[in-house]
Structure formats: C-alpha cells, structure tokens
Short mmCIF file of C-alpha atoms in Angstrom, two decimals:
data_model
loop_
_atom_site.label_atom_id
_atom_site.label_comp_id
_atom_site.label_asym_id
_atom_site.label_seq_id
_atom_site.Cartn_x
_atom_site.Cartn_y
_atom_site.Cartn_z
CA MET F 29 155.14 -165.56 8.18
CA LYS F 30 155.37 -161.79 8.41
CA GLN F 31 155.63 -159.97 5.08
CA PRO F 32 157.76 -158.22 4.09
CA ILE F 33 160.69 -160.04 5.69
CA TYR F 34 163.00 -157.66 7.52
CA LEU F 35 166.66 -158.32 6.75
CA ASP F 36 168.02 -154.81 7.22
CA ASN F 37 169.09 -155.13 10.85
CA ASN F 38 172.30 -153.19 10.21
CA ALA F 39 170.17 -150.15 9.51
CA THR F 40 168.12 -150.56 12.64
CA THR F 41 166.64 -153.33 14.75
CA PRO F 42 163.13 -153.66 16.10
CA LEU F 43 162.73 -152.88 19.78
CA ASP F 44 162.65 -156.03 21.88
CA PRO F 45 159.31 -156.13 23.76
CA ARG F 46 161.23 -156.80 26.99
CA VAL F 47 163.08 -153.52 26.44
CA LEU F 48 159.84 -151.67 25.85
CA GLU F 49 158.42 -153.10 29.05
CA ALA F 50 161.41 -151.82 31.02
CA MET F 51 161.07 -148.37 29.46
CA LEU F 52 157.34 -147.76 29.79
CA PRO F 53 157.17 -146.69 33.45
CA TYR F 54 159.76 -144.00 32.77
CA PHE F 55 157.44 -142.20 30.37
CA THR F 56 154.59 -141.90 32.83
CA GLU F 57 154.84 -142.47 36.58
CA LYS F 58 158.65 -142.34 36.74
CA PHE F 59 158.93 -139.21 34.62
CA GLY F 60 161.34 -137.26 36.86
CA ASN F 61 164.46 -135.42 35.78
CA ALA F 62 167.44 -137.52 36.80
CA ALA F 63 169.22 -134.30 37.75
CA SER F 64 166.55 -133.27 40.29
CA ARG F 65 168.31 -133.97 43.56
CA ASN F 66 165.66 -132.78 45.98
CA HIS F 67 162.66 -135.01 45.52
CA ALA F 68 161.65 -138.58 44.95
CA PHE F 69 160.74 -138.06 41.28
CA GLY F 70 164.34 -137.16 40.55
CA TRP F 71 165.73 -139.98 42.70
CA VAL F 72 163.61 -142.61 40.99
CA ALA F 73 164.73 -141.43 37.57
CA GLU F 74 168.34 -141.31 38.68
CA GLU F 75 168.06 -144.85 40.02
CA GLY F 76 166.84 -146.00 36.62
CA VAL F 77 169.79 -144.29 34.93
CA ASP F 78 172.30 -145.70 37.44
CA TYR F 79 171.01 -149.20 36.93
CA ALA F 80 171.19 -148.78 33.15
CA ARG F 81 174.75 -147.51 33.48
CA GLU F 82 175.64 -150.73 35.31
CA GLN F 83 173.96 -152.85 32.65
CA VAL F 84 175.85 -151.07 29.88
CA ALA F 85 179.18 -151.20 31.74
CA LYS F 86 178.80 -154.91 32.35
CA LEU F 87 178.36 -155.66 28.66
CA ILE F 88 181.63 -154.00 27.66
CA GLY F 89 183.67 -154.70 30.79
CA CYS F 90 184.09 -151.17 32.13
CA THR F 91 182.97 -149.22 35.21
CA GLU F 92 179.76 -147.19 35.36
CA LYS F 93 181.66 -143.94 35.60
CA GLU F 94 183.15 -144.49 32.18
CA ILE F 95 179.81 -144.34 30.35
CA ILE F 96 178.63 -141.05 28.85
CA PHE F 97 175.10 -141.25 27.52
CA THR F 98 174.48 -139.53 24.20
CA SER F 99 171.76 -139.31 21.57
CA GLY F 100 173.36 -142.12 19.58
CA ALA F 101 176.55 -143.30 17.96
CA THR F 102 176.88 -140.31 15.63
CA GLU F 103 176.98 -137.92 18.57
CA ALA F 104 179.34 -140.24 20.43
CA ASP F 105 181.70 -140.36 17.42
CA ASN F 106 181.63 -136.57 17.18
CA LEU F 107 182.21 -136.11 20.89
CA ALA F 108 185.09 -138.60 20.96
CA ILE F 109 186.98 -137.33 17.93
CA LYS F 110 186.35 -133.60 18.25
CA GLY F 111 186.67 -133.83 22.04
CA VAL F 112 190.04 -135.59 21.88
CA PHE F 113 191.32 -133.25 19.19
CA GLU F 114 190.49 -130.20 21.28
CA MET F 115 191.68 -131.70 24.56
CA TYR F 116 195.01 -132.99 23.23
CA LYS F 117 195.91 -130.42 20.62
CA GLU F 118 198.96 -129.36 22.61
CA LYS F 119 200.31 -132.85 22.09
CA GLY F 120 199.68 -133.12 18.37
CA ASN F 121 197.20 -132.70 15.54
CA HIS F 122 197.39 -136.01 13.70
CA ILE F 123 194.48 -138.45 13.54
CA ILE F 124 194.48 -141.80 11.76
CA THR F 125 191.30 -143.44 10.52
CA ALA F 126 190.27 -145.67 7.61
CA VAL F 127 188.40 -145.10 4.35
CA THR F 128 185.66 -147.60 5.23
CA GLU F 129 184.57 -145.81 8.39
CA HIS F 130 181.02 -144.63 8.87
CA LYS F 131 180.29 -141.07 7.71
CA ALA F 132 179.94 -140.02 11.35
CA VAL F 133 183.67 -140.61 11.70
CA LEU F 134 184.81 -139.57 8.22
CA ASP F 135 182.88 -136.33 8.13
CA THR F 136 183.94 -135.47 11.66
CA CYS F 137 187.56 -135.92 10.59
CA LYS F 138 186.95 -133.80 7.49
CA HIS F 139 185.50 -131.10 9.72
CA LEU F 140 188.60 -131.18 11.92
CA GLU F 141 190.87 -130.90 8.89
CA LYS F 142 189.42 -127.44 8.41
CA ASN F 143 190.42 -126.66 11.99
CA GLY F 144 194.05 -127.65 11.70
CA ALA F 145 193.97 -131.43 12.04
CA ARG F 146 196.02 -133.64 9.77
CA VAL F 147 194.14 -136.84 9.02
CA THR F 148 195.45 -140.05 7.49
CA TYR F 149 192.78 -142.22 5.85
CA LEU F 150 194.12 -145.76 5.71
CA ALA F 151 193.16 -147.85 2.69
CA VAL F 152 191.81 -151.34 3.26
CA LYS F 153 192.82 -154.62 1.71
CA GLU F 154 190.57 -156.52 -0.69
CA ASP F 155 188.91 -158.23 2.26
CA GLY F 156 188.08 -154.95 3.98
CA LEU F 157 190.67 -155.17 6.76
CA ILE F 158 193.31 -152.52 7.30
CA ASP F 159 196.98 -153.35 6.90
CA LEU F 160 198.67 -153.18 10.32
CA ALA F 161 202.04 -152.39 8.77
CA GLU F 162 200.47 -149.39 7.06
CA LEU F 163 199.03 -148.24 10.35
CA GLU F 164 202.39 -148.61 12.04
CA ALA F 165 204.05 -146.63 9.26
CA ALA F 166 201.46 -143.86 9.52
CA MET F 167 202.07 -143.26 13.24
CA THR F 168 204.00 -140.07 14.05
CA PRO F 169 204.92 -138.29 17.29
CA GLU F 170 202.02 -135.92 16.53
CA THR F 171 199.48 -138.74 16.30
CA ILE F 172 196.96 -138.26 19.10
CA LEU F 173 194.18 -140.58 18.00
CA VAL F 174 193.62 -143.73 15.98
CA SER F 175 189.94 -144.22 15.15
CA ILE F 176 189.10 -147.53 13.50
CA MET F 177 185.67 -149.12 13.54
CA TYR F 178 185.09 -152.48 15.22
CA GLY F 179 182.73 -154.14 12.73
CA ASN F 180 181.78 -152.66 9.38
CA ASN F 181 178.16 -151.76 8.76
CA GLU F 182 178.12 -152.70 5.07
CA ILE F 183 180.21 -155.86 4.88
CA GLY F 184 180.46 -156.88 8.53
CA VAL F 185 184.23 -157.39 8.65
CA ILE F 186 185.83 -157.15 12.10
CA GLN F 187 189.05 -155.16 12.29
CA PRO F 188 191.96 -156.55 14.37
CA VAL F 189 191.14 -154.20 17.23
CA LYS F 190 193.61 -155.61 19.77
CA GLU F 191 196.53 -155.27 17.39
CA ILE F 192 195.43 -151.80 16.33
CA SER F 193 195.15 -150.54 19.90
CA ALA F 194 198.57 -151.98 20.74
CA ILE F 195 200.14 -150.06 17.85
CA ALA F 196 198.36 -146.85 18.84
CA HIS F 197 199.47 -147.16 22.45
CA LYS F 198 203.04 -148.02 21.53
CA HIS F 199 203.23 -144.62 19.86
CA GLY F 200 201.47 -142.77 22.65
CA ALA F 201 198.16 -142.27 20.84
CA LEU F 202 194.66 -143.02 22.07
CA PHE F 203 192.53 -145.66 20.41
CA MET F 204 188.90 -144.95 19.64
CA THR F 205 186.48 -147.34 17.96
CA ASP F 206 183.02 -146.95 16.51
CA ALA F 207 181.56 -150.26 17.68
CA THR F 208 177.95 -149.59 16.70
CA GLN F 209 177.59 -152.82 14.76
CA ALA F 210 179.66 -154.96 17.14
CA VAL F 211 178.51 -154.20 20.70
CA GLY F 212 175.82 -156.65 21.68
CA LYS F 213 176.56 -158.92 18.72
CA ILE F 214 180.02 -160.21 19.62
CA PRO F 215 182.05 -160.03 22.85
CA VAL F 216 183.60 -156.57 23.15
CA ASP F 217 185.74 -155.89 26.22
CA VAL F 218 187.37 -152.48 26.49
CA ASN F 219 190.24 -153.82 28.59
CA THR F 220 191.22 -156.91 26.62
CA ASP F 221 190.72 -154.92 23.40
CA GLY F 222 192.71 -151.92 24.64
CA ILE F 223 189.96 -149.43 23.83
CA ASP F 224 190.19 -145.85 25.15
CA LEU F 225 186.99 -144.50 23.64
CA MET F 226 184.09 -146.39 22.10
CA ALA F 227 180.86 -145.24 20.48
CA PHE F 228 177.74 -147.37 20.21
CA SER F 229 174.01 -147.10 19.87
CA ALA F 230 170.86 -148.68 21.34
CA HIS F 231 168.81 -149.07 18.17
CA LYS F 232 171.27 -151.50 16.58
CA MET F 233 170.80 -153.92 19.49
CA TYR F 234 167.03 -154.04 19.91
CA GLY F 235 166.88 -150.87 22.00
CA PRO F 236 165.22 -147.55 21.16
CA LYS F 237 166.39 -144.96 18.64
CA GLY F 238 167.83 -141.67 19.87
CA VAL F 239 170.09 -143.03 22.58
CA GLY F 240 173.64 -144.32 22.63
CA ALA F 241 176.80 -144.03 24.63
CA LEU F 242 180.43 -143.11 24.55
CA TYR F 243 182.81 -145.12 26.67
CA VAL F 244 185.63 -142.90 27.96
CA ARG F 245 188.48 -144.65 29.80
CA ARG F 246 189.17 -143.37 33.33
CA LYS F 247 192.29 -145.34 34.21
CA ASN F 248 195.50 -146.22 32.35
CA PRO F 249 195.28 -143.68 30.90
CA ARG F 250 192.65 -141.29 32.17
CA VAL F 251 191.10 -139.94 28.99
CA LYS F 252 189.36 -136.60 28.75
CA VAL F 253 187.30 -135.09 26.00
CA THR F 254 186.26 -131.48 25.58
CA ALA F 255 182.48 -131.14 25.74
CA GLN F 256 180.83 -130.30 22.45
CA MET F 257 177.62 -128.99 23.97
CA ASP F 258 177.45 -126.36 26.67
CA GLY F 259 174.87 -126.48 29.41
CA GLY F 260 174.16 -128.02 32.77
CA GLY F 261 177.32 -130.10 32.96
CA HIS F 262 175.62 -133.50 32.91
CA GLU F 263 177.60 -136.70 32.36
CA ARG F 264 180.65 -135.51 34.27
CA GLY F 265 180.70 -132.32 32.27
CA MET F 266 181.26 -134.11 29.00
CA ARG F 267 177.72 -134.04 27.65
CA SER F 268 175.23 -131.48 28.87
CA GLY F 269 171.53 -131.98 28.37
CA THR F 270 168.73 -133.53 30.44
CA LEU F 271 169.16 -137.27 30.37
CA ASN F 272 166.82 -139.24 28.12
CA VAL F 273 165.76 -141.46 31.00
CA PRO F 274 163.38 -143.86 29.19
CA GLY F 275 165.88 -144.21 26.35
CA ILE F 276 168.76 -144.84 28.71
CA VAL F 277 166.74 -147.42 30.64
CA GLY F 278 166.02 -149.06 27.28
CA LEU F 279 169.68 -149.05 26.29
CA GLY F 280 170.54 -150.65 29.63
CA LYS F 281 167.96 -153.39 29.23
CA ALA F 282 169.03 -153.98 25.62
CA CYS F 283 172.64 -154.38 26.78
CA GLU F 284 171.65 -156.83 29.49
CA LEU F 285 169.66 -158.98 27.06
CA CYS F 286 172.54 -158.96 24.58
CA ARG F 287 175.01 -159.94 27.28
CA LEU F 288 172.87 -162.91 28.29
CA GLU F 289 171.86 -164.05 24.83
CA MET F 290 174.59 -163.00 22.44
CA GLU F 291 176.65 -166.16 22.62
CA SER F 292 173.87 -168.52 21.55
CA GLU F 293 172.41 -165.88 19.28
CA ALA F 294 175.68 -165.51 17.38
CA VAL F 295 175.77 -169.26 16.76
CA ARG F 296 172.18 -169.27 15.53
CA LEU F 297 172.61 -166.21 13.32
CA SER F 298 175.87 -167.26 11.72
CA ALA F 299 174.32 -170.63 10.82
CA LEU F 300 171.37 -168.86 9.19
CA ARG F 301 173.64 -166.35 7.48
CA ASP F 302 175.88 -169.10 6.14
CA ARG F 303 172.89 -170.94 4.78
CA LEU F 304 171.68 -167.82 3.00
CA GLU F 305 175.10 -166.94 1.70
CA THR F 306 176.16 -170.41 0.58
CA THR F 307 172.93 -170.97 -1.30
CA LEU F 308 172.95 -167.59 -3.02
CA ASN F 309 176.63 -167.84 -3.79
CA LYS F 310 175.89 -170.98 -5.79
CA MET F 311 174.10 -168.82 -8.32
CA GLU F 312 176.14 -168.09 -11.40
CA GLU F 313 178.21 -164.87 -11.25
CA SER F 314 177.49 -164.08 -7.60
CA TYR F 315 180.25 -162.81 -5.35
CA VAL F 316 180.54 -162.51 -1.56
CA ASN F 317 182.06 -159.19 -0.50
CA GLY F 318 184.49 -158.81 2.40
CA ASN F 319 186.49 -161.11 4.62
CA THR F 320 184.41 -164.18 5.50
CA GLU F 321 186.52 -165.29 8.44
CA HIS F 322 186.75 -162.15 10.57
CA ARG F 323 183.25 -160.82 10.52
CA LEU F 324 180.04 -160.24 12.39
CA PRO F 325 177.72 -163.24 12.60
CA HIS F 326 174.67 -161.59 11.09
CA VAL F 327 175.82 -159.86 7.90
CA ALA F 328 176.15 -161.05 4.31
CA ASN F 329 176.98 -158.78 1.40
CA ILE F 330 176.61 -160.35 -2.04
CA SER F 331 176.95 -158.94 -5.56
CA PHE F 332 174.80 -160.44 -8.30
CA LYS F 333 176.62 -159.47 -11.45
CA TYR F 334 174.68 -158.05 -14.43
CA VAL F 335 171.77 -157.04 -12.20
CA GLU F 336 171.45 -153.55 -10.75
CA GLY F 337 170.93 -153.40 -6.98
CA GLU F 338 168.11 -150.92 -6.79
CA GLY F 339 166.19 -152.63 -9.55
CA LEU F 340 166.77 -155.87 -7.71
CA MET F 341 165.42 -154.50 -4.44
CA MET F 342 162.34 -153.35 -6.28
CA ALA F 343 161.82 -156.89 -7.55
CA MET F 344 162.13 -158.16 -3.98
CA LYS F 345 159.40 -156.06 -2.49
CA ASP F 346 158.65 -158.73 0.11
CA LEU F 347 162.21 -158.49 1.35
CA ALA F 348 163.62 -155.46 3.17
CA VAL F 349 167.36 -155.31 2.46
CA SER F 350 169.76 -152.63 1.34
CA SER F 351 172.09 -152.14 -1.61
CA GLY F 352 175.42 -150.54 -2.38
CA SER F 353 173.85 -149.23 -5.56
CA ALA F 354 173.53 -145.48 -5.65
CA CYS F 355 170.90 -145.06 -8.30
CA THR F 356 168.92 -142.87 -5.97
CA SER F 357 171.77 -140.57 -5.03
CA ALA F 358 172.38 -137.54 -7.20
CA SER F 359 176.06 -138.40 -7.53
CA LEU F 360 175.34 -141.87 -8.95
CA GLU F 361 178.32 -143.08 -6.95
CA PRO F 362 177.98 -146.59 -5.59
CA SER F 363 179.03 -147.57 -2.06
CA TYR F 364 182.42 -146.10 -1.10
CA VAL F 365 182.98 -149.05 1.21
CA LEU F 366 182.63 -151.61 -1.57
CA LYS F 367 184.71 -149.50 -3.93
CA SER F 368 187.48 -149.27 -1.37
CA LEU F 369 187.71 -153.09 -1.43
CA GLY F 370 188.69 -152.69 -5.06
CA LEU F 371 185.28 -153.78 -6.33
CA SER F 372 184.50 -152.44 -9.78
CA ASP F 373 181.62 -149.98 -10.00
CA ASP F 374 179.37 -152.46 -11.74
CA LEU F 375 179.80 -155.05 -8.97
CA ALA F 376 179.24 -152.39 -6.33
CA HIS F 377 176.03 -151.38 -8.11
CA SER F 378 174.98 -155.03 -8.03
CA SER F 379 175.37 -155.61 -4.31
CA ILE F 380 172.77 -156.51 -1.72
CA ARG F 381 173.35 -156.41 2.03
CA TYR F 382 171.45 -158.87 4.19
CA GLY F 383 171.40 -158.03 7.90
CA LEU F 384 169.92 -160.76 10.08
CA GLY F 385 168.64 -160.18 13.58
CA ARG F 386 167.13 -161.57 16.76
CA PHE F 387 163.73 -162.00 15.17
CA THR F 388 164.92 -163.61 11.93
CA THR F 389 163.66 -167.17 11.58
CA GLU F 390 164.79 -170.12 9.53
CA GLU F 391 161.62 -169.77 7.51
CA ASP F 392 162.48 -166.13 6.77
CA ILE F 393 165.86 -167.17 5.41
CA ASP F 394 164.47 -169.88 3.18
CA HIS F 395 161.93 -167.45 1.86
CA ALA F 396 164.59 -164.76 1.35
CA ILE F 397 166.67 -167.20 -0.67
CA GLU F 398 163.69 -168.01 -2.86
CA ILE F 399 162.75 -164.36 -3.39
CA THR F 400 166.34 -163.41 -4.25
CA GLN F 401 166.87 -166.23 -6.72
CA LYS F 402 163.62 -165.48 -8.46
CA ALA F 403 164.32 -161.76 -8.69
CA VAL F 404 167.90 -162.18 -9.90
CA ASN F 405 166.83 -164.62 -12.58
CA HIS F 406 163.97 -162.37 -13.65
CA LEU F 407 166.17 -159.28 -13.94
CA ARG F 408 168.88 -161.16 -15.76
CA GLU F 409 166.29 -162.05 -18.37
CA LEU F 410 165.82 -158.30 -18.77
CA SER F 411 169.52 -157.48 -18.69
CA PRO F 412 171.39 -156.79 -21.94
CA LEU F 413 174.64 -157.34 -20.04
CA TRP F 414 173.59 -160.83 -19.00
CA GLU F 415 172.68 -161.66 -22.59
CA MET F 416 176.05 -160.39 -23.82
CA PHE F 417 177.87 -162.29 -21.08
CA LYS F 418 176.03 -165.44 -22.10
CA GLU F 419 177.02 -164.88 -25.73
CA GLY F 420 180.63 -164.61 -24.65
CA VAL F 421 180.99 -160.88 -25.35
CA ASP F 422 183.81 -159.30 -23.36
CA LEU F 423 182.05 -156.37 -21.69
CA SER F 424 185.30 -154.66 -20.81
CA LYS F 425 186.09 -154.33 -24.51
CA ILE F 426 182.94 -152.37 -25.28
CA GLU F 427 183.19 -148.63 -25.52
CA TRP F 428 180.43 -147.51 -23.22
CA ALA F 429 178.87 -144.14 -23.68
CA GLU F 430 179.26 -142.80 -20.16
CA HIS F 431 176.58 -140.35 -19.31
CA MET R 24 161.61 -143.62 -2.34
CA ALA R 25 158.14 -144.39 -3.53
CA TYR R 26 157.62 -145.25 -7.17
CA SER R 27 154.64 -144.07 -9.17
CA ASP R 28 152.00 -146.63 -10.12
CA LYS R 29 153.03 -146.37 -13.76
CA VAL R 30 156.67 -147.14 -12.98
CA ILE R 31 155.58 -150.11 -10.91
CA ASP R 32 153.27 -151.28 -13.69
CA HIS R 33 155.99 -151.14 -16.37
CA TYR R 34 158.53 -152.61 -14.01
CA SER R 35 156.31 -155.51 -12.97
CA ASN R 36 154.95 -156.17 -16.45
CA PRO R 37 157.63 -154.90 -18.79
CA ARG R 38 156.41 -154.64 -22.39
CA ASN R 39 158.42 -155.86 -25.34
CA VAL R 40 161.35 -157.47 -23.56
CA GLY R 41 163.58 -159.29 -25.99
CA THR R 42 166.02 -159.28 -28.82
CA LEU R 43 165.66 -158.59 -32.54
CA ASN R 44 168.18 -159.84 -35.07
CA LYS R 45 170.76 -157.09 -35.04
CA GLU R 46 172.25 -158.28 -38.33
CA SER R 47 169.01 -157.58 -40.21
CA LYS R 48 169.03 -154.43 -42.32
CA ALA R 49 165.55 -153.62 -41.11
CA VAL R 50 166.68 -153.56 -37.48
CA GLY R 51 168.33 -150.65 -35.68
CA THR R 52 170.05 -151.23 -32.33
CA GLY R 53 170.88 -148.64 -29.70
CA LEU R 54 173.07 -149.57 -26.73
CA VAL R 55 173.55 -146.70 -24.29
CA GLY R 56 174.72 -146.16 -20.73
CA ALA R 57 177.55 -147.91 -18.95
CA PRO R 58 177.72 -150.70 -16.37
CA GLU R 59 179.85 -148.43 -14.13
CA CYS R 60 177.03 -145.92 -14.02
CA GLY R 61 174.53 -148.55 -12.98
CA ASP R 62 172.42 -148.50 -16.13
CA VAL R 63 172.67 -149.86 -19.64
CA MET R 64 169.78 -149.86 -22.12
CA ARG R 65 169.55 -151.76 -25.34
CA LEU R 66 166.68 -150.70 -27.53
CA GLN R 67 165.93 -152.20 -30.93
CA ILE R 68 163.50 -151.16 -33.65
CA GLU R 69 162.36 -152.98 -36.74
CA VAL R 70 161.40 -150.65 -39.56
CA GLY R 71 158.98 -151.44 -42.40
CA ASP R 72 159.01 -150.18 -45.99
CA ASP R 73 157.10 -146.99 -45.30
CA ASN R 74 159.50 -145.94 -42.53
CA VAL R 75 157.06 -147.13 -39.90
CA ILE R 76 158.42 -148.91 -36.84
CA THR R 77 156.75 -152.31 -36.84
CA ASP R 78 158.41 -153.77 -33.76
CA ALA R 79 160.47 -152.62 -30.80
CA LYS R 80 162.28 -154.60 -28.12
CA PHE R 81 164.42 -153.72 -25.13
CA LYS R 82 166.62 -155.10 -22.43
CA THR R 83 167.79 -152.90 -19.59
CA PHE R 84 170.26 -153.24 -16.72
CA GLY R 85 169.27 -150.62 -14.20
CA CYS R 86 166.89 -149.45 -11.55
CA GLY R 87 163.12 -149.67 -11.72
CA SER R 88 162.78 -146.29 -13.41
CA ALA R 89 165.31 -147.19 -16.11
CA ILE R 90 163.44 -150.41 -16.87
CA ALA R 91 160.10 -148.59 -16.91
CA SER R 92 161.45 -145.81 -19.16
CA SER R 93 162.69 -148.25 -21.77
CA SER R 94 159.56 -150.38 -21.56
CA LEU R 95 157.44 -147.27 -22.13
CA ALA R 96 159.68 -146.19 -25.02
CA THR R 97 159.15 -149.47 -26.88
CA GLU R 98 155.41 -149.11 -26.41
CA TRP R 99 155.44 -145.60 -27.85
CA LEU R 100 157.72 -146.52 -30.76
CA LYS R 101 155.54 -149.17 -32.31
CA GLY R 102 153.46 -147.76 -35.15
CA LYS R 103 155.36 -144.48 -35.26
CA THR R 104 157.34 -143.31 -38.28
CA ILE R 105 161.05 -142.67 -37.82
CA ASP R 106 160.40 -138.92 -37.84
CA GLU R 107 157.71 -139.22 -35.21
CA ALA R 108 160.03 -141.39 -33.11
CA LEU R 109 162.77 -138.78 -33.32
CA ALA R 110 160.40 -136.27 -31.81
CA ILE R 111 160.04 -138.24 -28.56
CA ASP R 112 161.49 -136.09 -25.82
CA ASN R 113 162.79 -137.37 -22.52
CA MET R 114 160.48 -134.98 -20.67
CA ASP R 115 157.49 -136.80 -22.20
CA ILE R 116 158.73 -139.93 -20.44
CA VAL R 117 159.32 -138.05 -17.18
CA GLU R 118 155.78 -136.77 -17.31
CA GLU R 119 154.13 -140.05 -18.25
CA LEU R 120 155.95 -142.01 -15.52
CA ALA R 121 155.99 -139.17 -12.96
CA LEU R 122 159.72 -139.61 -12.46
CA PRO R 123 161.28 -137.66 -9.59
CA PRO R 124 164.27 -135.37 -10.33
CA VAL R 125 166.90 -137.97 -9.33
CA LYS R 126 165.47 -140.32 -11.96
CA ILE R 127 165.41 -137.93 -14.89
CA HIS R 128 168.65 -139.44 -16.19
CA CYS R 129 166.71 -142.67 -16.83
CA SER R 130 164.45 -140.84 -19.28
CA VAL R 131 167.46 -139.16 -20.91
CA LEU R 132 168.98 -142.56 -21.42
CA ALA R 133 165.78 -143.83 -23.03
CA GLU R 134 165.71 -140.89 -25.44
CA ASP R 135 169.37 -141.49 -26.27
CA ALA R 136 168.60 -145.17 -26.87
CA ILE R 137 165.79 -144.31 -29.32
CA LYS R 138 168.02 -141.93 -31.29
CA SER R 139 170.92 -144.31 -31.26
CA ALA R 140 168.71 -147.15 -32.59
CA ILE R 141 167.38 -144.90 -35.35
CA ASN R 142 170.90 -143.86 -36.34
CA ASP R 143 172.03 -147.45 -36.45
CA TYR R 144 169.15 -148.20 -38.79
CA ARG R 145 169.89 -145.16 -40.97
CA VAL R 146 173.59 -145.91 -41.30
CA LYS R 147 172.84 -149.53 -42.18
CA ASN R 148 170.60 -148.34 -44.96
CA GLY R 149 173.07 -145.88 -46.39
CA LEU R 150 171.56 -142.76 -44.83
CA GLU R 151 173.33 -140.04 -42.90
CA PRO R 152 172.93 -140.38 -39.13
CA VAL R 153 170.77 -137.66 -37.66
CA VAL R 154 172.69 -135.25 -35.50
CA LEU R 155 171.83 -135.96 -31.91
CA GLU R 156 170.64 -132.87 -30.26
CA LYS R 157 171.84 -132.60 -26.68
CA SER R 158 169.03 -133.67 -24.42
CA HIS R 159 168.31 -132.39 -20.93
CA HIS R 160 171.33 -133.77 -19.11
#
C-alpha cells in the first residue's frame, strides 16, 4: 500500500496516466499555436483543441461552441460573474449567491459590490442546502444572476439545481453554477438542469492543473459575458490568451474518462465512503456534517468532538486529509462553511474532510479508519475537554478565558 | 506547514501527560484557552515545602504546537522554584520549539497556563495571586 494514503481529492486529484498519455504529444511534436491558421503546426493543435471541446461538451450535454477554456474554475467563476454583471448592468445590479460558496464566487461578488452591485448572500439550512422559499423571496426585478454551487467542496452536499434554475428563470435572471466538485463525479446536464453558465476545472477530475472551462449558453437564452482579459480575441472574444493546448487536451480526455466511468465509479466510491463514515461515526461523540442524502459520492466530513482538527491531522501523518480547523490561519476562524451550518466553533475546529477518488482502494479505506480511530483515541487521552466530558462536567457552563 | 523537529518530538512523545489531584493544597491548576478558539490547556503543578515544583502534568486540546508548548512547559517546570517558574517567558518557548509567527499564541497560552497554575496554588495557600503581566499577545 502507498503511504501516505491520499484522501484529499477535493483539493486536487492525481492525473490519470491515460490523460497524461493524451497530453504528451502536445508538449513536443504537436506544439503549435491553435490560433496559427496558415500551417500544419497550427492545424494539428487546433484539431486537438476541437476534439477536446467535443469531449467536454459531451460530458455536460452542450455544444462545442458553448465551451470557453480558461485557466481553471476560479477564472471561470470570475469571468461568469463579472462578465454577466458588466454585460447586463442595464437590466439590473442584483446578484444572489449563498454563504457556503467557494471564495472564487464570494470574493468576486464582494469585488462587484464595490462597483455598484447589490448582492444577497443566502443562508443555508443545517444540512447545508439553501432554502428555495428564501431564494424566491430574494428575487427582484433587478436580479440579473443567481450563482449557487452544484456540490460543496467541504461537505459535498448537492444543491437542488433544477429547482434553483427554475426560480431564477421565472424571474428573468440567469443561473450560474460553480460545478467544480460535481462535473465528472455525478451526471450534470446543462439542459435538464437549466444551467446558463457553469464553471469547472480539470484538476478535480484527474486532469491537469491550470486548465478549466466556462460553459456559456448560446440558445434559450443566448448568454453573453464581457471579457475580463483583453487581447487576441480567442474563445469567441470572451477569453483572450493563447490556448493551453496540452492542458485542454488533458481536460478533454479527463472528461471523456469521467463520462465513461462515472456511473460505476460513483457506486464504488459511495460504498467506500459509507463504510468509512459509518465506522467512524460509531466512535463516541463523532458527528457527520451536512446532508447525507443529497451529496457527492466521494466526500465525508466528520467532527470528532474534544479533539482539535489540526492536531488530529498531525497525528495522522500517514493520511492526507483536510480540516475545517483554522489553527494555521492568523484569524483563528474555523471553516465558514461549517459555521454556516450552525456548527459551534469547537465542532468546526474538530472536523476532518475525507475526499475519496479514482485511485482510492478498499485497503486504503480500512487503513484510514484504523489510523483515524487510533489518532482520535490518542488525542482524547491528551485532551482536558475529553476528561471533563467523561467526568460529566458541562463545558458550556465554564467561563473560558478567550484569548 | 512544516513543524520543527522539536515540536514533532514533543507532539509524538508528550512528556508528563496526566492529571494531579486538584483538591490537594499542594497542587495548582491552570485551565486556559477556550474550545471555540481551538485550544485549551490544563497545566498542573505540585509544589513541595521549599517552594520547589516537584511534579507537573498537562492535558491540551489543540494543534501540534499547543501540545508541544505545554509538554515543554511541564518539562521546564519540574525542579524550578515558583519564582523561577514565574520568570518563564513565552518567547523562550517560541525559541526552543522554533515556532512560526502564526503559532506564537500557543506559547502565550502555555505561559498563561503556568501563571494561572501558580496563582491557583498561591490562593489555595492563603497568598495573594501574582499580578499577571500582559504577555506578548
């Protein structure tokens, strides 16, 4: 077994060797600029890009012309939200999003607030899902865009995208979704889901880093975004810059593999995830965070009360996971996503996110369970809070010296 | 973030983990930090007749640096007089463990825990608590 065990696939995934194989020729013999129209080097590169565009389009049920290649999901989020705001500002200035969005969406919205946008940040329910009635109530005639993520990166919950897009459209707004964690993991179809713009990234689905895409609807309605980068007018004028041909070829191949394998892979991963989660949840004072019905197949987020997340990760050095603890950040603020579920700070500090992936084996999971149990038990032996809990002391009654 | 070898050593082999009888007059207990902030330290000292600390124990909820800071503190406390213990400065801990700036609060907490344990002992024995000088927050 490989050590350490990698269970942080929501942060990034390893490149699938089949993707690498598809990419390699585009670094060396097929090195042309896809925009060079007058010689074979350019044509060959363009062919690679066109084929990748088809592979990407096929995965999400759109046409090739609706794919804008970018450097990743962060750029795609920026382009979609800023681009729509600038393009449709005559129509209105109101954007609706949610508090659990990725920073690429939240900070983009904050940026636009300085430029005259009015942004509503919807709260989420205890399970991490937004309240559709609240969304409906937030819609105004000035609302131009609703931006709600597909699947959450920290807890894996899947928002009711179809219902959200229907509400947005009923009020004449566009619907944009950051689907970075969902595309390639679960079926995402821009037409059945009613998506107008969608950001996603290659490196979360076994493709390379530094490449992603923005889907921009061309029909019913035809959506336009104002370019955020000036230059050669690539990607139908929406994203200038020489195309990252090897990266794009890799994204295409990654999409194709996901399309062919995702169905069986989701079954395999959710079985492994459930095994991990059920076993760990049997430990005393452990809590599963987020909705467990509507969620991605490969994510589990668990809080082990009375143990601090960063300390716990240090005790699990043979396991690569991530935590909602913020002991490393200067603000000492734990995960805003977990806090928005109503989790108390101490439970947020005690959380561990497990992200399974294509290369996770049954053996890895069994080993991860063992490592976690051992580490939690060890740290609880060191924890004054655990001792007090065991003695029946009510921790909420203690006057803590906040520092 | 990479931890220093000393942090890893204290974290992996914490010294003096445990609990002293907090009802004993010879024992001083300091409980500092807050669960909401992600770290809580409990540090206990047992003081002999000549004001010398004969034993020290800790339990800590927190990150690796917080655990290492309190483990190191208990090691330093043993054999020291109360006055010598009061002189321990959080920056000594920072230096010994090579803590990075974001982890300095762990050393501050350890210093606070030492002083708080000493005060608990003093008050129990009819002495005035020492005024806590503001450490490097």
